């Protein structure tokens, strides 16, 4: 079974621009969560989607948004980029919402650098 | 407000010895705890978990201990191997909330020296 894939793997943007990151979950998985990893902060929860609906949202400004499509693929968008948005963005998929977390599988992440 | 804390950013141990990674949490609603391991350029991979109804869970060389009264958990790796060198994250959730949201610590970088 193919794992979680994220595209692109690396991205360089400038302040003020917007960016869209993509996540394809494991086949059959319907839940997708997004996390931001920065040095010293660990992984911080952004949002969770299940069946095209956002089920949960972390403490991030409205510049961060996401969506999920009918095929469970998910995208997240960051508008008006700031230097502090430079981070590794990780996507995780699981078969259903609220399942045991040992069934949550992470992708390799997208490294976003904002200049 | 950091609800899950890993106060040691790094740990270095000799191959064959025990590695002990620590994690503290503040939210008493957390009832499920996990450890993830992360290599560079890869996403975190699940290692071991423990429910709050237990105080210990073992899986091969990995054992997680939970002290609910102290709101503290630890991961023991015995014996440590060079391939264990990675960043380890502890994470917590409130399973009763029926959400995929995990609260992670900042991570501890483990280096196992041959």
PDB file of C-alpha atoms in Angstrom:
ATOM      1  CA  UNK A   1       0.000   0.000   0.000  1.00  0.00           C
ATOM      2  CA  UNK A   2       1.400   3.404  -0.925  1.00  0.00           C
ATOM      3  CA  UNK A   3       1.994   5.748   1.994  1.00  0.00           C
ATOM      4  CA  UNK A   4       0.883   9.313   2.511  1.00  0.00           C
ATOM      5  CA  UNK A   5       2.250  11.559  -0.197  1.00  0.00           C
ATOM      6  CA  UNK A   6       2.754  15.279   0.042  1.00  0.00           C
ATOM      7  CA  UNK A   7       3.544  17.695  -2.748  1.00  0.00           C
ATOM      8  CA  UNK A   8       5.637  19.629  -3.244  1.00  0.00           C
ATOM      9  CA  UNK A   9       8.402  18.441  -0.936  1.00  0.00           C
ATOM     10  CA  UNK A  10      10.158  21.789  -0.909  1.00  0.00           C
ATOM     11  CA  UNK A  11       8.874  25.287  -1.555  1.00  0.00           C
ATOM     12  CA  UNK A  12      10.387  28.748  -1.388  1.00  0.00           C
ATOM     13  CA  UNK A  13       8.119  31.762  -1.290  1.00  0.00           C
ATOM     14  CA  UNK A  14       8.426  35.424  -0.401  1.00  0.00           C
ATOM     15  CA  UNK A  15       6.517  37.359   2.225  1.00  0.00           C
ATOM     16  CA  UNK A  16       3.027  38.329   1.178  1.00  0.00           C
ATOM     17  CA  UNK A  17       2.605  35.485  -1.276  1.00  0.00           C
ATOM     18  CA  UNK A  18       0.221  32.592  -0.804  1.00  0.00           C
ATOM     19  CA  UNK A  19       0.918  28.892  -1.005  1.00  0.00           C
ATOM     20  CA  UNK A  20      -1.070  25.686  -1.459  1.00  0.00           C
ATOM     21  CA  UNK A  21       0.174  22.345  -0.174  1.00  0.00           C
ATOM     22  CA  UNK A  22      -1.287  19.009  -1.155  1.00  0.00           C
ATOM     23  CA  UNK A  23      -1.715  15.725   0.685  1.00  0.00           C
ATOM     24  CA  UNK A  24      -2.849  12.384  -0.693  1.00  0.00           C
ATOM     25  CA  UNK A  25      -3.791   9.980   2.091  1.00  0.00           C
ATOM     26  CA  UNK A  26      -3.311   6.252   2.117  1.00  0.00           C
ATOM     27  CA  UNK A  27      -5.877   4.551  -0.073  1.00  0.00           C
ATOM     28  CA  UNK A  28      -9.041   3.935   1.903  1.00  0.00           C
ATOM     29  CA  UNK A  29      -8.200   6.488   4.579  1.00  0.00           C
ATOM     30  CA  UNK A  30     -10.847   9.158   5.003  1.00  0.00           C
ATOM     31  CA  UNK A  31      -9.389  11.332   7.739  1.00  0.00           C
ATOM     32  CA  UNK A  32      -6.580  13.828   7.168  1.00  0.00           C
ATOM     33  CA  UNK A  33      -4.873  16.010   9.756  1.00  0.00           C
ATOM     34  CA  UNK A  34      -2.308  18.748   9.215  1.00  0.00           C
ATOM     35  CA  UNK A  35       0.528  19.765  11.537  1.00  0.00           C
ATOM     36  CA  UNK A  36       3.171  22.476  11.500  1.00  0.00           C
ATOM     37  CA  UNK A  37       6.631  21.612  12.782  1.00  0.00           C
ATOM     38  CA  UNK A  38       9.037  24.369  13.768  1.00  0.00           C
ATOM     39  CA  UNK A  39      12.263  24.141  15.781  1.00  0.00           C
ATOM     40  CA  UNK A  40      11.548  24.338  19.486  1.00  0.00           C
ATOM     41  CA  UNK A  41       7.770  24.090  19.054  1.00  0.00           C
ATOM     42  CA  UNK A  42       7.397  20.495  18.046  1.00  0.00           C
ATOM     43  CA  UNK A  43       4.381  19.627  15.964  1.00  0.00           C
ATOM     44  CA  UNK A  44       1.370  21.873  16.279  1.00  0.00           C
ATOM     45  CA  UNK A  45      -2.054  20.802  15.133  1.00  0.00           C
ATOM     46  CA  UNK A  46      -3.545  22.853  12.325  1.00  0.00           C
ATOM     47  CA  UNK A  47      -6.776  21.100  11.348  1.00  0.00           C
ATOM     48  CA  UNK A  48      -8.479  17.767  10.807  1.00  0.00           C
ATOM     49  CA  UNK A  49     -10.782  16.796   7.957  1.00  0.00           C
ATOM     50  CA  UNK A  50     -13.104  13.862   7.598  1.00  0.00           C
ATOM     51  CA  UNK A  51     -15.523  13.308   4.743  1.00  0.00           C
ATOM     52  CA  UNK A  52     -14.816  16.775   3.362  1.00  0.00           C
ATOM     53  CA  UNK A  53     -15.724  18.418   6.674  1.00  0.00           C
ATOM     54  CA  UNK A  54     -13.389  20.191   9.044  1.00  0.00           C
ATOM     55  CA  UNK A  55     -13.792  18.460  12.400  1.00  0.00           C
ATOM     56  CA  UNK A  56     -11.234  20.295  14.430  1.00  0.00           C
ATOM     57  CA  UNK A  57      -9.025  23.354  14.162  1.00  0.00           C
ATOM     58  CA  UNK A  58      -5.904  24.412  16.029  1.00  0.00           C
ATOM     59  CA  UNK A  59      -4.900  27.881  17.207  1.00  0.00           C
ATOM     60  CA  UNK A  60      -3.715  29.347  13.956  1.00  0.00           C
ATOM     61  CA  UNK A  61      -4.774  32.603  12.303  1.00  0.00           C
ATOM     62  CA  UNK A  62      -7.349  32.666   9.536  1.00  0.00           C
ATOM     63  CA  UNK A  63      -4.551  32.904   6.966  1.00  0.00           C
ATOM     64  CA  UNK A  64      -4.298  29.141   7.348  1.00  0.00           C
ATOM     65  CA  UNK A  65      -7.114  27.252   5.694  1.00  0.00           C
ATOM     66  CA  UNK A  66      -7.709  23.825   4.286  1.00  0.00           C
ATOM     67  CA  UNK A  67     -10.143  21.618   2.504  1.00  0.00           C
ATOM     68  CA  UNK A  68     -10.733  18.002   1.670  1.00  0.00           C
ATOM     69  CA  UNK A  69     -12.031  16.604  -1.580  1.00  0.00           C
ATOM     70  CA  UNK A  70     -14.408  13.727  -2.185  1.00  0.00           C
ATOM     71  CA  UNK A  71     -11.461  11.405  -2.904  1.00  0.00           C
ATOM     72  CA  UNK A  72     -10.073  12.293   0.588  1.00  0.00           C
ATOM     73  CA  UNK A  73      -7.166  14.260  -0.828  1.00  0.00           C
ATOM     74  CA  UNK A  74      -6.567  17.423   1.127  1.00  0.00           C
ATOM     75  CA  UNK A  75      -5.021  20.804   0.519  1.00  0.00           C
ATOM     76  CA  UNK A  76      -3.969  23.505   2.893  1.00  0.00           C
ATOM     77  CA  UNK A  77      -3.511  27.113   1.947  1.00  0.00           C
ATOM     78  CA  UNK A  78      -1.557  29.854   3.638  1.00  0.00           C
ATOM     79  CA  UNK A  79      -2.211  33.386   2.462  1.00  0.00           C
ATOM     80  CA  UNK A  80      -0.149  36.513   3.019  1.00  0.00           C
ATOM     81  CA  UNK A  81       2.912  34.529   4.028  1.00  0.00           C
ATOM     82  CA  UNK A  82       5.047  35.714   6.938  1.00  0.00           C
ATOM     83  CA  UNK A  83       8.633  34.793   7.779  1.00  0.00           C
ATOM     84  CA  UNK A  84       7.365  32.835  10.793  1.00  0.00           C
ATOM     85  CA  UNK A  85       5.405  30.521   8.518  1.00  0.00           C
ATOM     86  CA  UNK A  86       8.655  28.853   7.497  1.00  0.00           C
ATOM     87  CA  UNK A  87       8.229  25.307   8.752  1.00  0.00           C
ATOM     88  CA  UNK A  88       7.766  21.684   7.871  1.00  0.00           C
ATOM     89  CA  UNK A  89       4.101  21.004   7.175  1.00  0.00           C
ATOM     90  CA  UNK A  90       3.070  17.436   7.859  1.00  0.00           C
ATOM     91  CA  UNK A  91      -0.041  15.628   6.816  1.00  0.00           C
ATOM     92  CA  UNK A  92      -1.329  12.501   8.534  1.00  0.00           C
ATOM     93  CA  UNK A  93      -4.058  10.146   7.415  1.00  0.00           C
ATOM     94  CA  UNK A  94      -6.131   7.574   9.251  1.00  0.00           C
ATOM     95  CA  UNK A  95      -8.969   5.242   8.283  1.00  0.00           C
ATOM     96  CA  UNK A  96     -11.649   7.219  10.096  1.00  0.00           C
ATOM     97  CA  UNK A  97     -12.095  10.085  12.467  1.00  0.00           C
ATOM     98  CA  UNK A  98     -11.115   9.707  16.085  1.00  0.00           C
ATOM     99  CA  UNK A  99      -9.559   6.272  15.678  1.00  0.00           C
ATOM    100  CA  UNK A 100      -6.714   4.933  17.730  1.00  0.00           C
ATOM    101  CA  UNK A 101      -3.755   7.096  16.896  1.00  0.00           C
ATOM    102  CA  UNK A 102      -1.482   4.211  16.153  1.00  0.00           C
ATOM    103  CA  UNK A 103      -3.456   4.065  12.924  1.00  0.00           C
ATOM    104  CA  UNK A 104      -2.461   7.604  11.984  1.00  0.00           C
ATOM    105  CA  UNK A 105       0.290   7.684   9.374  1.00  0.00           C
ATOM    106  CA  UNK A 106       2.363  10.712   8.520  1.00  0.00           C
ATOM    107  CA  UNK A 107       3.671  11.847   5.170  1.00  0.00           C
ATOM    108  CA  UNK A 108       7.243  13.128   4.678  1.00  0.00           C
ATOM    109  CA  UNK A 109       6.131  16.751   4.857  1.00  0.00           C
ATOM    110  CA  UNK A 110       6.512  19.869   2.755  1.00  0.00           C
ATOM    111  CA  UNK A 111       9.385  22.151   3.741  1.00  0.00           C
ATOM    112  CA  UNK A 112       8.214  25.747   3.260  1.00  0.00           C
ATOM    113  CA  UNK A 113      10.742  28.553   3.372  1.00  0.00           C
ATOM    114  CA  UNK A 114       9.505  32.135   3.384  1.00  0.00           C
ATOM    115  CA  UNK A 115      12.055  34.781   2.408  1.00  0.00           C
TER     116      UNK A 115
ATOM    117  CA  UNK B   1       0.613  27.210  26.713  1.00  0.00           C
ATOM    118  CA  UNK B   2       2.667  24.062  26.155  1.00  0.00           C
ATOM    119  CA  UNK B   3       0.464  21.230  27.368  1.00  0.00           C
ATOM    120  CA  UNK B   4       3.032  18.576  26.548  1.00  0.00           C
ATOM    121  CA  UNK B   5       6.671  19.238  27.361  1.00  0.00           C
ATOM    122  CA  UNK B   6       9.890  17.433  26.621  1.00  0.00           C
ATOM    123  CA  UNK B   7      12.416  19.334  28.663  1.00  0.00           C
ATOM    124  CA  UNK B   8      15.519  17.651  27.275  1.00  0.00           C
ATOM    125  CA  UNK B   9      16.224  18.792  23.715  1.00  0.00           C
ATOM    126  CA  UNK B  10      18.902  16.145  23.295  1.00  0.00           C
ATOM    127  CA  UNK B  11      20.236  12.926  24.788  1.00  0.00           C
ATOM    128  CA  UNK B  12      23.383  10.979  24.008  1.00  0.00           C
ATOM    129  CA  UNK B  13      23.909   7.367  25.107  1.00  0.00           C
ATOM    130  CA  UNK B  14      26.310   4.559  24.342  1.00  0.00           C
ATOM    131  CA  UNK B  15      25.220   1.626  22.234  1.00  0.00           C
ATOM    132  CA  UNK B  16      23.854  -1.181  24.403  1.00  0.00           C
ATOM    133  CA  UNK B  17      22.907   1.097  27.280  1.00  0.00           C
ATOM    134  CA  UNK B  18      19.455   2.288  28.262  1.00  0.00           C
ATOM    135  CA  UNK B  19      17.945   5.453  26.767  1.00  0.00           C
ATOM    136  CA  UNK B  20      15.316   7.215  28.859  1.00  0.00           C
ATOM    137  CA  UNK B  21      13.274   9.953  27.264  1.00  0.00           C
ATOM    138  CA  UNK B  22      10.926  11.985  29.413  1.00  0.00           C
ATOM    139  CA  UNK B  23       7.703  13.861  28.825  1.00  0.00           C
ATOM    140  CA  UNK B  24       5.411  15.898  31.087  1.00  0.00           C
ATOM    141  CA  UNK B  25       1.870  17.013  30.476  1.00  0.00           C
ATOM    142  CA  UNK B  26      -0.473  19.432  32.170  1.00  0.00           C
ATOM    143  CA  UNK B  27      -3.948  18.626  30.873  1.00  0.00           C
ATOM    144  CA  UNK B  28      -5.684  16.059  33.083  1.00  0.00           C
ATOM    145  CA  UNK B  29      -8.151  15.341  30.244  1.00  0.00           C
ATOM    146  CA  UNK B  30      -5.448  13.531  28.284  1.00  0.00           C
ATOM    147  CA  UNK B  31      -6.068   9.813  28.436  1.00  0.00           C
ATOM    148  CA  UNK B  32      -3.938   8.422  25.638  1.00  0.00           C
ATOM    149  CA  UNK B  33      -0.256   8.941  25.041  1.00  0.00           C
ATOM    150  CA  UNK B  34       2.010   8.050  22.162  1.00  0.00           C
ATOM    151  CA  UNK B  35       5.638   8.163  21.176  1.00  0.00           C
ATOM    152  CA  UNK B  36       6.736   8.880  17.635  1.00  0.00           C
ATOM    153  CA  UNK B  37      10.151   8.600  16.085  1.00  0.00           C
ATOM    154  CA  UNK B  38      11.293  10.878  13.300  1.00  0.00           C
ATOM    155  CA  UNK B  39      14.244  10.608  10.973  1.00  0.00           C
ATOM    156  CA  UNK B  40      15.368  13.588   8.875  1.00  0.00           C
ATOM    157  CA  UNK B  41      13.378  14.049   5.650  1.00  0.00           C
ATOM    158  CA  UNK B  42      10.725  11.594   6.829  1.00  0.00           C
ATOM    159  CA  UNK B  43       7.440  11.986   8.633  1.00  0.00           C
ATOM    160  CA  UNK B  44       7.052  10.783  12.232  1.00  0.00           C
ATOM    161  CA  UNK B  45       6.360   7.084  12.624  1.00  0.00           C
ATOM    162  CA  UNK B  46       4.345   5.604  15.445  1.00  0.00           C
ATOM    163  CA  UNK B  47       6.426   3.759  18.037  1.00  0.00           C
ATOM    164  CA  UNK B  48       4.362   2.839  21.067  1.00  0.00           C
ATOM    165  CA  UNK B  49       1.336   4.071  22.970  1.00  0.00           C
ATOM    166  CA  UNK B  50      -0.267   3.784  26.378  1.00  0.00           C
ATOM    167  CA  UNK B  51      -3.740   4.322  27.691  1.00  0.00           C
ATOM    168  CA  UNK B  52      -4.285   6.108  30.987  1.00  0.00           C
ATOM    169  CA  UNK B  53      -5.755   2.941  32.475  1.00  0.00           C
ATOM    170  CA  UNK B  54      -2.284   1.378  32.334  1.00  0.00           C
ATOM    171  CA  UNK B  55       1.011   2.397  33.860  1.00  0.00           C
ATOM    172  CA  UNK B  56       3.278   0.408  31.579  1.00  0.00           C
ATOM    173  CA  UNK B  57       3.318  -0.887  28.027  1.00  0.00           C
ATOM    174  CA  UNK B  58       6.065  -2.914  26.415  1.00  0.00           C
ATOM    175  CA  UNK B  59       6.912  -3.645  22.818  1.00  0.00           C
ATOM    176  CA  UNK B  60      10.228  -5.340  22.276  1.00  0.00           C
ATOM    177  CA  UNK B  61      13.043  -3.010  23.245  1.00  0.00           C
ATOM    178  CA  UNK B  62      10.616  -0.154  23.912  1.00  0.00           C
ATOM    179  CA  UNK B  63       8.707   0.393  27.150  1.00  0.00           C
ATOM    180  CA  UNK B  64       6.559   3.353  28.031  1.00  0.00           C
ATOM    181  CA  UNK B  65       5.793   4.189  31.650  1.00  0.00           C
ATOM    182  CA  UNK B  66       2.974   6.449  32.736  1.00  0.00           C
ATOM    183  CA  UNK B  67       2.732   8.164  36.122  1.00  0.00           C
ATOM    184  CA  UNK B  68      -0.673   9.829  36.142  1.00  0.00           C
ATOM    185  CA  UNK B  69      -0.310  11.466  39.525  1.00  0.00           C
ATOM    186  CA  UNK B  70       2.875  13.186  38.366  1.00  0.00           C
ATOM    187  CA  UNK B  71       1.521  13.720  34.838  1.00  0.00           C
ATOM    188  CA  UNK B  72       4.720  12.221  33.528  1.00  0.00           C
ATOM    189  CA  UNK B  73       5.599   9.572  31.013  1.00  0.00           C
ATOM    190  CA  UNK B  74       8.873   8.110  29.904  1.00  0.00           C
ATOM    191  CA  UNK B  75      10.139   5.959  27.066  1.00  0.00           C
ATOM    192  CA  UNK B  76      12.823   3.397  27.823  1.00  0.00           C
ATOM    193  CA  UNK B  77      14.854   1.868  25.012  1.00  0.00           C
ATOM    194  CA  UNK B  78      16.897  -1.158  26.026  1.00  0.00           C
ATOM    195  CA  UNK B  79      19.367  -1.888  24.604  1.00  0.00           C
ATOM    196  CA  UNK B  80      19.934   1.246  22.579  1.00  0.00           C
ATOM    197  CA  UNK B  81      21.182   0.797  19.024  1.00  0.00           C
ATOM    198  CA  UNK B  82      22.769   3.308  16.622  1.00  0.00           C
ATOM    199  CA  UNK B  83      19.703   2.990  14.374  1.00  0.00           C
ATOM    200  CA  UNK B  84      17.630   4.431  17.218  1.00  0.00           C
ATOM    201  CA  UNK B  85      19.277   7.809  16.656  1.00  0.00           C
ATOM    202  CA  UNK B  86      16.399  10.084  15.719  1.00  0.00           C
ATOM    203  CA  UNK B  87      14.080  12.737  17.120  1.00  0.00           C
ATOM    204  CA  UNK B  88      11.486  11.351  19.515  1.00  0.00           C
ATOM    205  CA  UNK B  89       8.187  13.092  20.088  1.00  0.00           C
ATOM    206  CA  UNK B  90       5.674  12.325  22.786  1.00  0.00           C
ATOM    207  CA  UNK B  91       2.072  13.165  22.061  1.00  0.00           C
ATOM    208  CA  UNK B  92      -1.182  13.159  23.964  1.00  0.00           C
ATOM    209  CA  UNK B  93      -4.846  13.105  23.176  1.00  0.00           C
ATOM    210  CA  UNK B  94      -8.235  12.982  24.832  1.00  0.00           C
ATOM    211  CA  UNK B  95      -9.758   9.969  23.112  1.00  0.00           C
ATOM    212  CA  UNK B  96     -13.131  10.738  24.532  1.00  0.00           C
ATOM    213  CA  UNK B  97     -13.183  13.816  22.305  1.00  0.00           C
ATOM    214  CA  UNK B  98     -13.292  11.512  19.250  1.00  0.00           C
ATOM    215  CA  UNK B  99     -10.873  13.656  17.336  1.00  0.00           C
ATOM    216  CA  UNK B 100      -7.651  12.995  15.511  1.00  0.00           C
ATOM    217  CA  UNK B 101      -5.992  15.956  17.214  1.00  0.00           C
ATOM    218  CA  UNK B 102      -2.704  15.150  18.893  1.00  0.00           C
ATOM    219  CA  UNK B 103      -0.765  17.503  21.166  1.00  0.00           C
ATOM    220  CA  UNK B 104       2.959  17.022  20.678  1.00  0.00           C
ATOM    221  CA  UNK B 105       5.984  17.861  22.758  1.00  0.00           C
ATOM    222  CA  UNK B 106       8.933  19.718  21.267  1.00  0.00           C
ATOM    223  CA  UNK B 107      10.937  16.560  20.661  1.00  0.00           C
ATOM    224  CA  UNK B 108      14.160  15.064  22.032  1.00  0.00           C
ATOM    225  CA  UNK B 109      17.041  14.249  19.719  1.00  0.00           C
ATOM    226  CA  UNK B 110      18.565  10.920  20.685  1.00  0.00           C
ATOM    227  CA  UNK B 111      22.066  10.049  19.595  1.00  0.00           C
ATOM    228  CA  UNK B 112      23.264   6.505  20.182  1.00  0.00           C
ATOM    229  CA  UNK B 113      27.024   6.221  19.855  1.00  0.00           C
ATOM    230  CA  UNK B 114      28.589   2.974  18.620  1.00  0.00           C
TER     231      UNK B 114
END
